[in-house]
PDB file of C-alpha atoms in Angstrom:
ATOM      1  CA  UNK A  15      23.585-217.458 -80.407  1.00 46.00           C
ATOM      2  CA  UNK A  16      21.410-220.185 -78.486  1.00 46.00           C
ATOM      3  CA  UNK A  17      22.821-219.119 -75.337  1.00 44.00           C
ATOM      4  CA  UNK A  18      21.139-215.276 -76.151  1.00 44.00           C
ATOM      5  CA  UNK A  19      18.101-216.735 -76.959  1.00 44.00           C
ATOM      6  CA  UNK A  20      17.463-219.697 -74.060  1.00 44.00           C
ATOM      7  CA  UNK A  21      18.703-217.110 -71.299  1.00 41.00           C
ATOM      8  CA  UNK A  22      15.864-214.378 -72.124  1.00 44.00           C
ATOM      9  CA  UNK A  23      13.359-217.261 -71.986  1.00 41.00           C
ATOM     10  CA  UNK A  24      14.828-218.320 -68.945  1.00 35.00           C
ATOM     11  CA  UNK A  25      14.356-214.958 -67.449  1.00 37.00           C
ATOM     12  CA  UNK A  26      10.433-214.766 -68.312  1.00 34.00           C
ATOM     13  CA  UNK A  27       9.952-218.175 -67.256  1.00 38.00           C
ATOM     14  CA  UNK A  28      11.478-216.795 -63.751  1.00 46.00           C
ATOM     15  CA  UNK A  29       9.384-214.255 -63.928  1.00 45.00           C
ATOM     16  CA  UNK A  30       6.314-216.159 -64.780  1.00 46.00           C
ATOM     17  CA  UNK A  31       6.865-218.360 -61.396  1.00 46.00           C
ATOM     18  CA  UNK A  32       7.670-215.735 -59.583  1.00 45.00           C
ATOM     19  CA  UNK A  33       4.359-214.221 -60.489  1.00 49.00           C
ATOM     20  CA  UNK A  34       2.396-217.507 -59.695  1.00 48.00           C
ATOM     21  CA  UNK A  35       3.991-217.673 -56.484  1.00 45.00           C
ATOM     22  CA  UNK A  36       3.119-214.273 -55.143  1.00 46.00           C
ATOM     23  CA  UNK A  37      -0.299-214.427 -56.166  1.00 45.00           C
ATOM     24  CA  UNK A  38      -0.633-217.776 -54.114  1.00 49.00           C
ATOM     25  CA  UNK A  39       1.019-216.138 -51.111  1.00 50.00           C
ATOM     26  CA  UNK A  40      -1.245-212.835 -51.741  1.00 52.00           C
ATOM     27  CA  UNK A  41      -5.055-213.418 -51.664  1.00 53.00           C
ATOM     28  CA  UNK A  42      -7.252-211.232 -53.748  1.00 53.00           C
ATOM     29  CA  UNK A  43      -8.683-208.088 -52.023  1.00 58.00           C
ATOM     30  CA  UNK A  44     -11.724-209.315 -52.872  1.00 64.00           C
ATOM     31  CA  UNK A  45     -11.659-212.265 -50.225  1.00 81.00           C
ATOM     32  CA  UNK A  46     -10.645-209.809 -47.135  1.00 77.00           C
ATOM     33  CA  UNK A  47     -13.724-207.823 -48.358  1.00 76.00           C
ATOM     34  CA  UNK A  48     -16.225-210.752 -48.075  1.00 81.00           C
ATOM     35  CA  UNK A  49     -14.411-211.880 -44.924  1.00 86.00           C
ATOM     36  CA  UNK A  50     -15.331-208.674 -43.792  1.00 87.00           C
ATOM     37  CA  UNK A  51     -18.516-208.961 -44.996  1.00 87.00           C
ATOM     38  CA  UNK A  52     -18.884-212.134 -43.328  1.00 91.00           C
ATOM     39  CA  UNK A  53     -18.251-210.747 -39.766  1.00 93.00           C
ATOM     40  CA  UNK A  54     -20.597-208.253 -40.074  1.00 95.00           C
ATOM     41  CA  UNK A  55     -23.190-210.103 -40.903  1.00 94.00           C
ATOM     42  CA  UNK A  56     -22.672-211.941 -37.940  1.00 96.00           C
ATOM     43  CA  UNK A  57     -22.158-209.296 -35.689  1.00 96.00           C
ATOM     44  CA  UNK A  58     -25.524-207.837 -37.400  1.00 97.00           C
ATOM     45  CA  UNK A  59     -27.322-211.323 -36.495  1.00 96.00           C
ATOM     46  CA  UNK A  60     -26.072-211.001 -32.788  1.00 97.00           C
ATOM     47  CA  UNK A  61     -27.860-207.920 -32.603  1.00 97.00           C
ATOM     48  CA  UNK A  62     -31.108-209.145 -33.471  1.00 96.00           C
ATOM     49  CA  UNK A  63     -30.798-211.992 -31.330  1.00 97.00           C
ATOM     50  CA  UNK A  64     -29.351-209.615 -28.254  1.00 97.00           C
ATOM     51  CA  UNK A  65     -32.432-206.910 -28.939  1.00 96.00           C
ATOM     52  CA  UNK A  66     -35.264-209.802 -28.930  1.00 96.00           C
ATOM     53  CA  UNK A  67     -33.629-210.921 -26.144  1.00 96.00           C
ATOM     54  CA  UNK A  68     -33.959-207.483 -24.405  1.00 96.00           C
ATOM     55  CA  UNK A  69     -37.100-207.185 -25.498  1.00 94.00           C
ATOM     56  CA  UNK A  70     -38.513-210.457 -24.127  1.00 94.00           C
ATOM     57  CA  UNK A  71     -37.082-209.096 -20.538  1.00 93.00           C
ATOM     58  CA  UNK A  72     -38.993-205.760 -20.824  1.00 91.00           C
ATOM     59  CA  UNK A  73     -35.446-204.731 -20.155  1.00 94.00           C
ATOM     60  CA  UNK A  74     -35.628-200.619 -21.629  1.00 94.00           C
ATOM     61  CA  UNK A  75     -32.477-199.592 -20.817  1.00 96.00           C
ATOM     62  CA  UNK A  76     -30.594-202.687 -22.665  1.00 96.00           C
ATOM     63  CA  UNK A  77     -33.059-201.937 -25.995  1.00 96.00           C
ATOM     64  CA  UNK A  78     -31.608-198.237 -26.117  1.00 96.00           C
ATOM     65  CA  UNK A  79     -27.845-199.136 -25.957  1.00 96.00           C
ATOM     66  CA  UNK A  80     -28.554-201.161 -29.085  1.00 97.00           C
ATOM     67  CA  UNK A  81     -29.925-197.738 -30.139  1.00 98.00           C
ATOM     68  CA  UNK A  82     -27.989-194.405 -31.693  1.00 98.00           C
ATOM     69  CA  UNK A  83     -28.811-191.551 -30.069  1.00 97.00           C
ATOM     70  CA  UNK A  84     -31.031-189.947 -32.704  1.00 97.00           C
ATOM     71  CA  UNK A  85     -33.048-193.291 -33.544  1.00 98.00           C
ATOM     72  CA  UNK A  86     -36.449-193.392 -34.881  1.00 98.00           C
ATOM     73  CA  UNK A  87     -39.109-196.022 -34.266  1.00 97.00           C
ATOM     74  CA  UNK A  88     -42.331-196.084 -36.163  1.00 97.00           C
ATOM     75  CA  UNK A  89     -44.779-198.254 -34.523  1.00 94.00           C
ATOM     76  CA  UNK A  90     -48.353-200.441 -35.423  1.00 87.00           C
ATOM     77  CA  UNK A  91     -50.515-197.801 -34.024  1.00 86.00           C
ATOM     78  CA  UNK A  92     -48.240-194.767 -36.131  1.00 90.00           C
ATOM     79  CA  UNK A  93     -46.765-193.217 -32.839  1.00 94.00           C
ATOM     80  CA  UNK A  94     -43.280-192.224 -33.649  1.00 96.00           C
ATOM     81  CA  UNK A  95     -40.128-192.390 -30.906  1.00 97.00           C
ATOM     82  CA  UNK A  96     -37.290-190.126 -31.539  1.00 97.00           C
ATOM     83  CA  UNK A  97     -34.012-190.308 -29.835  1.00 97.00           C
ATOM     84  CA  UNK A  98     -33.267-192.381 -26.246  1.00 98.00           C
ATOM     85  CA  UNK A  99     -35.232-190.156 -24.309  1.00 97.00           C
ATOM     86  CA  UNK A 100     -38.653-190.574 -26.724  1.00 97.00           C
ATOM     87  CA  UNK A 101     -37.592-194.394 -27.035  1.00 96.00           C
ATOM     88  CA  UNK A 102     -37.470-194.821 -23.288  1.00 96.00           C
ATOM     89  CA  UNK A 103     -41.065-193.240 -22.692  1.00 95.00           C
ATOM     90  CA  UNK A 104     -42.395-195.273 -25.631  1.00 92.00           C
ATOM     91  CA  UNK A 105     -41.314-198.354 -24.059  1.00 90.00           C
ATOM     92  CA  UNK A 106     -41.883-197.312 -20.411  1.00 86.00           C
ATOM     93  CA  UNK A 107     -45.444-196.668 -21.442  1.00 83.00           C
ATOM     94  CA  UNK A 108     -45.789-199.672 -22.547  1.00 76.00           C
ATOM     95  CA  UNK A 109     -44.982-201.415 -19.862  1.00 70.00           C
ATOM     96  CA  UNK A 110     -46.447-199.443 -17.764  1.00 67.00           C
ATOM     97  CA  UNK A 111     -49.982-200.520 -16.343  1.00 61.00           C
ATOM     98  CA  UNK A 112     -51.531-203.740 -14.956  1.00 59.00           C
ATOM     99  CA  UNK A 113     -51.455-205.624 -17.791  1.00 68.00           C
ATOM    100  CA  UNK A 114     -48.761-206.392 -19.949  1.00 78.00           C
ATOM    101  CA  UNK A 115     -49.844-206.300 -23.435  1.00 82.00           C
ATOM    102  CA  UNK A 116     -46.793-208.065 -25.008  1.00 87.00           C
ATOM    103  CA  UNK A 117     -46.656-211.128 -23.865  1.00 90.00           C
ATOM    104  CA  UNK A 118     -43.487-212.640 -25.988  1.00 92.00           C
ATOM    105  CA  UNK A 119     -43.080-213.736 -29.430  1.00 95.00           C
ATOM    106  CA  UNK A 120     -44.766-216.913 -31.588  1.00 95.00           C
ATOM    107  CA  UNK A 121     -42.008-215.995 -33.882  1.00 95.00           C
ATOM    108  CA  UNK A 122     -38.889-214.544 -32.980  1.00 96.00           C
ATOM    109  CA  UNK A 123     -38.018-211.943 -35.488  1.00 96.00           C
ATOM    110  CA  UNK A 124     -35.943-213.115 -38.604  1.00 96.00           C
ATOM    111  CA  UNK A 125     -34.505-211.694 -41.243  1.00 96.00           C
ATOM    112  CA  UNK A 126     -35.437-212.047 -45.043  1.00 97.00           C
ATOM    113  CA  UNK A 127     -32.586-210.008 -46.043  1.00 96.00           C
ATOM    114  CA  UNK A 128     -29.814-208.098 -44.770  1.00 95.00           C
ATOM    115  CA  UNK A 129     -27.973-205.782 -47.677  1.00 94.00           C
ATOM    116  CA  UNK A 130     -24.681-203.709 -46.207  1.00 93.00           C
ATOM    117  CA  UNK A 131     -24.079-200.534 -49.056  1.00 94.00           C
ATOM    118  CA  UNK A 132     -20.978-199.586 -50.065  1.00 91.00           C
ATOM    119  CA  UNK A 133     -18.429-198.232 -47.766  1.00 90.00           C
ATOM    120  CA  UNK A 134     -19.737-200.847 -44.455  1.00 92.00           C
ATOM    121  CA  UNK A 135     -20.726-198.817 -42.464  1.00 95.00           C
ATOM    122  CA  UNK A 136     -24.287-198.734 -42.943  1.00 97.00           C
ATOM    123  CA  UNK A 137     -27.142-201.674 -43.304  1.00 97.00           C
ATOM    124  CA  UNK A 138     -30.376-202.501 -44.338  1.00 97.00           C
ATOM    125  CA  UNK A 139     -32.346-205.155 -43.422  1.00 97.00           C
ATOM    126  CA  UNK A 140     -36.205-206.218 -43.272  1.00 97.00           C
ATOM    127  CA  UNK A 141     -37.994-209.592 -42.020  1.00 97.00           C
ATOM    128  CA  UNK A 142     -40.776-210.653 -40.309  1.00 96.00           C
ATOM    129  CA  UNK A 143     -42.171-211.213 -36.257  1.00 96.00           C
ATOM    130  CA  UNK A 144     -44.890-213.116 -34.778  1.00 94.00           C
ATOM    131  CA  UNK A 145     -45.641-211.380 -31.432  1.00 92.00           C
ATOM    132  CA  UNK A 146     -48.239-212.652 -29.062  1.00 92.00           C
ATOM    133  CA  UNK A 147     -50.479-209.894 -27.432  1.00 86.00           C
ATOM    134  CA  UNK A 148     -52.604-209.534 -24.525  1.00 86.00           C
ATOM    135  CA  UNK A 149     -55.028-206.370 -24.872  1.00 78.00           C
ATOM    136  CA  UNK A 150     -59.049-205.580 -23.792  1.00 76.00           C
ATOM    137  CA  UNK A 151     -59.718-209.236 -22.935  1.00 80.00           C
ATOM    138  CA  UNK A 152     -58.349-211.034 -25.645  1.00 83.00           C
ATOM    139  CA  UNK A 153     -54.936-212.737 -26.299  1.00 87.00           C
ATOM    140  CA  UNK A 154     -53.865-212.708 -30.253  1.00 85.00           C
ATOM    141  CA  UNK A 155     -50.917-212.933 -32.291  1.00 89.00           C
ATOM    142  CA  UNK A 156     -50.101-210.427 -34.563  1.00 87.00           C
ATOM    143  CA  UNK A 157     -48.288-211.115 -38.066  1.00 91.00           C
ATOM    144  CA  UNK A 158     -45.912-207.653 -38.279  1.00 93.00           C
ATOM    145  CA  UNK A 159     -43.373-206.814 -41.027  1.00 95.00           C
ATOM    146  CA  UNK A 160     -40.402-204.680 -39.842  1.00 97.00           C
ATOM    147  CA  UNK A 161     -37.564-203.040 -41.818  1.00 98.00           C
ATOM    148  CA  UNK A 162     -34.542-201.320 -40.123  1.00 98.00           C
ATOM    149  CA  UNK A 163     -31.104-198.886 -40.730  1.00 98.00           C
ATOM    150  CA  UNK A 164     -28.379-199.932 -39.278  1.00 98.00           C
ATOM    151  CA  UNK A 165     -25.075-198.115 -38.219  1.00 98.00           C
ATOM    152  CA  UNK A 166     -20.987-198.760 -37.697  1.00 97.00           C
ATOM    153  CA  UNK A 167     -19.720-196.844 -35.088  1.00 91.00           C
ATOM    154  CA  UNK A 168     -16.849-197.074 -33.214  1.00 91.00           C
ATOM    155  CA  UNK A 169     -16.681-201.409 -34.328  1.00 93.00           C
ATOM    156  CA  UNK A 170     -20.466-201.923 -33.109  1.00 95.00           C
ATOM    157  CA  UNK A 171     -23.298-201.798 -35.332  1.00 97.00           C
ATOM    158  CA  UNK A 172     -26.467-200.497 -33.984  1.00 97.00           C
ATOM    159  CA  UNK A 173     -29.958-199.477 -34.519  1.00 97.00           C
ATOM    160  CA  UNK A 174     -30.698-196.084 -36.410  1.00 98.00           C
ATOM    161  CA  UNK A 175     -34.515-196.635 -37.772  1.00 98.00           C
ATOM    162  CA  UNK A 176     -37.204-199.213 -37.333  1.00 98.00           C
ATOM    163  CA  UNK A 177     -40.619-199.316 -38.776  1.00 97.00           C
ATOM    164  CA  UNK A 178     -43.262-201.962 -37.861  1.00 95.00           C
ATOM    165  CA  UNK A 179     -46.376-202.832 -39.048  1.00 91.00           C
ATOM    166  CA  UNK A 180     -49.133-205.222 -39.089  1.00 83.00           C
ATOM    167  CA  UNK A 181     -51.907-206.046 -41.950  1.00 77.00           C
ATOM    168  CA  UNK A 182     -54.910-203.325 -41.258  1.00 71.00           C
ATOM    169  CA  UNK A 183     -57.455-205.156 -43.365  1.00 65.00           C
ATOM    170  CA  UNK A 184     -56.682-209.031 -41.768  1.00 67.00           C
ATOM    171  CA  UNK A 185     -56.255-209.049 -37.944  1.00 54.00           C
ATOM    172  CA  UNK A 186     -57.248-210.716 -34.898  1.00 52.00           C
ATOM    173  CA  UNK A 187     -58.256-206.976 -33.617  1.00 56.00           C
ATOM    174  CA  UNK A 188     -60.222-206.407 -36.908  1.00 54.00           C
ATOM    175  CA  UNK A 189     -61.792-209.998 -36.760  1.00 55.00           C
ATOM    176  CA  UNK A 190     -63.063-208.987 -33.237  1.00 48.00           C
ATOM    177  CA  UNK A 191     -64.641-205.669 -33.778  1.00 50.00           C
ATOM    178  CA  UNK A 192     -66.254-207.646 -36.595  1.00 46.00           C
ATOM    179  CA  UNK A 193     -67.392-209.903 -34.570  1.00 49.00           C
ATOM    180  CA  UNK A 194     -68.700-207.219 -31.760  1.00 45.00           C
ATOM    181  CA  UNK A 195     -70.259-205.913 -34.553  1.00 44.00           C
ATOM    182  CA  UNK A 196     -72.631-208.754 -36.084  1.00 38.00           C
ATOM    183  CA  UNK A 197     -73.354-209.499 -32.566  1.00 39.00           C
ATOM    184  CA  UNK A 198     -74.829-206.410 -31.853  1.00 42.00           C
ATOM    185  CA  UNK A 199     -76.470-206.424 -35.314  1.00 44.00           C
ATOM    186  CA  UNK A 200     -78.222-209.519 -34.668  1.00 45.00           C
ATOM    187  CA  UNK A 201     -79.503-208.816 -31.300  1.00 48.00           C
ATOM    188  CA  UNK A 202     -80.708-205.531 -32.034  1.00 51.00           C
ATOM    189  CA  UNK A 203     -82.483-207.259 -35.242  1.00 45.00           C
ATOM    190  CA  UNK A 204     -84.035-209.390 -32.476  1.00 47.00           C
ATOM    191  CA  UNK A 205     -84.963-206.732 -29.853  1.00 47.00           C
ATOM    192  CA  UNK A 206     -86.387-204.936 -33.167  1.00 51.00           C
ATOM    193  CA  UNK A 207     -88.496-208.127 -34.040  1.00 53.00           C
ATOM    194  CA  UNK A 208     -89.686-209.049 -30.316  1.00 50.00           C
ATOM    195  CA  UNK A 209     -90.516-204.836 -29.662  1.00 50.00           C
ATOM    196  CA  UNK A 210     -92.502-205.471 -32.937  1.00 54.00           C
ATOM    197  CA  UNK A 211     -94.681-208.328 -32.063  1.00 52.00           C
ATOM    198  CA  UNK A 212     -95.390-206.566 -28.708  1.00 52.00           C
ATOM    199  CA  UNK A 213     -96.494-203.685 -30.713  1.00 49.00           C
ATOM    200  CA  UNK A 214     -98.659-205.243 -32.729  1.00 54.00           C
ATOM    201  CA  UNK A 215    -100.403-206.814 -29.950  1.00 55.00           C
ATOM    202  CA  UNK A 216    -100.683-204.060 -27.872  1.00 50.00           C
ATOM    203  CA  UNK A 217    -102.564-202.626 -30.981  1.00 52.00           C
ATOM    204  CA  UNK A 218    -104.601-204.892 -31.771  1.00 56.00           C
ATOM    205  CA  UNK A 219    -105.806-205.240 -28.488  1.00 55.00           C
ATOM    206  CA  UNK A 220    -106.770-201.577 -28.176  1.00 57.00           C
ATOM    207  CA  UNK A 221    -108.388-202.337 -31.376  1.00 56.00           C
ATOM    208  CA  UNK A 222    -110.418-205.218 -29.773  1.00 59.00           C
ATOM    209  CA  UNK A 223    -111.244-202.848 -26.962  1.00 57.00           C
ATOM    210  CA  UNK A 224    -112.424-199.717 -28.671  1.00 56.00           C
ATOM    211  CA  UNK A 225    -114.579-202.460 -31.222  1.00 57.00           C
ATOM    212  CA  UNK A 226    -116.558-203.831 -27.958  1.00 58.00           C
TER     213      UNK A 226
END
């Protein structure tokens, strides 16, 4: 009778190790997920560093490869670029000319947060940039926010939308016109004062004049 009863408990103590022992050998999905995760966030991070890196070299041609083919850019001054051929002639023109308005960054642009959605194949991800610019006599930096889509294709993440924009109501540009502005306030307030006096002494002489 004790043999019956010892060699069940045997058998579910076998069992019970048995269990243990696979689920040492066999990690939890979950970790190959995150590993996964991991790696793409890297790869994702290499891409930002590669594009500011193309970016800094004017290079046009590298920027697009980082690009799909139907991207869309949204820019500071609202111009939109659609595909590689709209990209291209975005960044062409503005590179084109004697001066080069982008002169490099303050601040490199960094990420605040970078959320992949279910499935992994597509990203989100938004930060911040402090370019320095060079535009109508005057050399600024510009604080921008940016926010960007992200696709997996074929292994290689790459660029589907970016927006960009800076703060419309507190800028160097802004600060400038401002300035332009109370300038020529203040000097027509003085041309306005000086053609006064001569005014008023031109009649007041005729005054004199007609009097004697």
């Amino acid at each position: 009778m004790k043999t019956y009863v010892c060699f069940p408990m045997l058998v579910l103590l076998s069992t019970a190790t048995a269990n243990e022992t696979t689920a040492q050998e066999s990690p939890p999905a979950e970790t190959d997920v995150e590993s996964s995760r991991q790696a793409d966030r890297e790869q994702l991070r290499q891409l930002r560093e590669s594009l500011t890196e193309a970016v800094i070299a004017g290079d046009v041609e590298k920027q697009i490869e980082y690009a799909v083919p139907d991207v869309v850019t949204i820019w500071q001054n609202n111009q939109v670029a659609r595909g590689h051929d709209g990209l291209r002639d975005l960044l062409s023109e503005i590179d084109s000319g004697d001066e080069n308005i982008f002169q490099g960054y303050t601040e490199r642009p960094s990420s605040d947060q970078v959320t992949i959605l279910p499935g992994g194949n597509t990203a989100i991800a938004y930060g911040k940039s402090v370019p320095h610019y060079k535009w109508l006599g005057l050399e600024f930096d510009l604080d921008n926010r940016w926010s960007a889509t992200l696709l997996k294709t074929d292994g290689q993440w790459k660029l589907a939308t970016y927006h960009v924009s800076g703060n419309i109501v507190d800028n160097p540009v802004l600060t400038a016109a401002k300035q332009t502005v109370y300038w020529a306030a203040g000097i027509t307030l003085v041309v306005g004062i000086l053609l006064g006096a001569i005014g008023a002494k031109l009649v007041g002489k005729r005054r004199q004049t007609a009097t004697e």
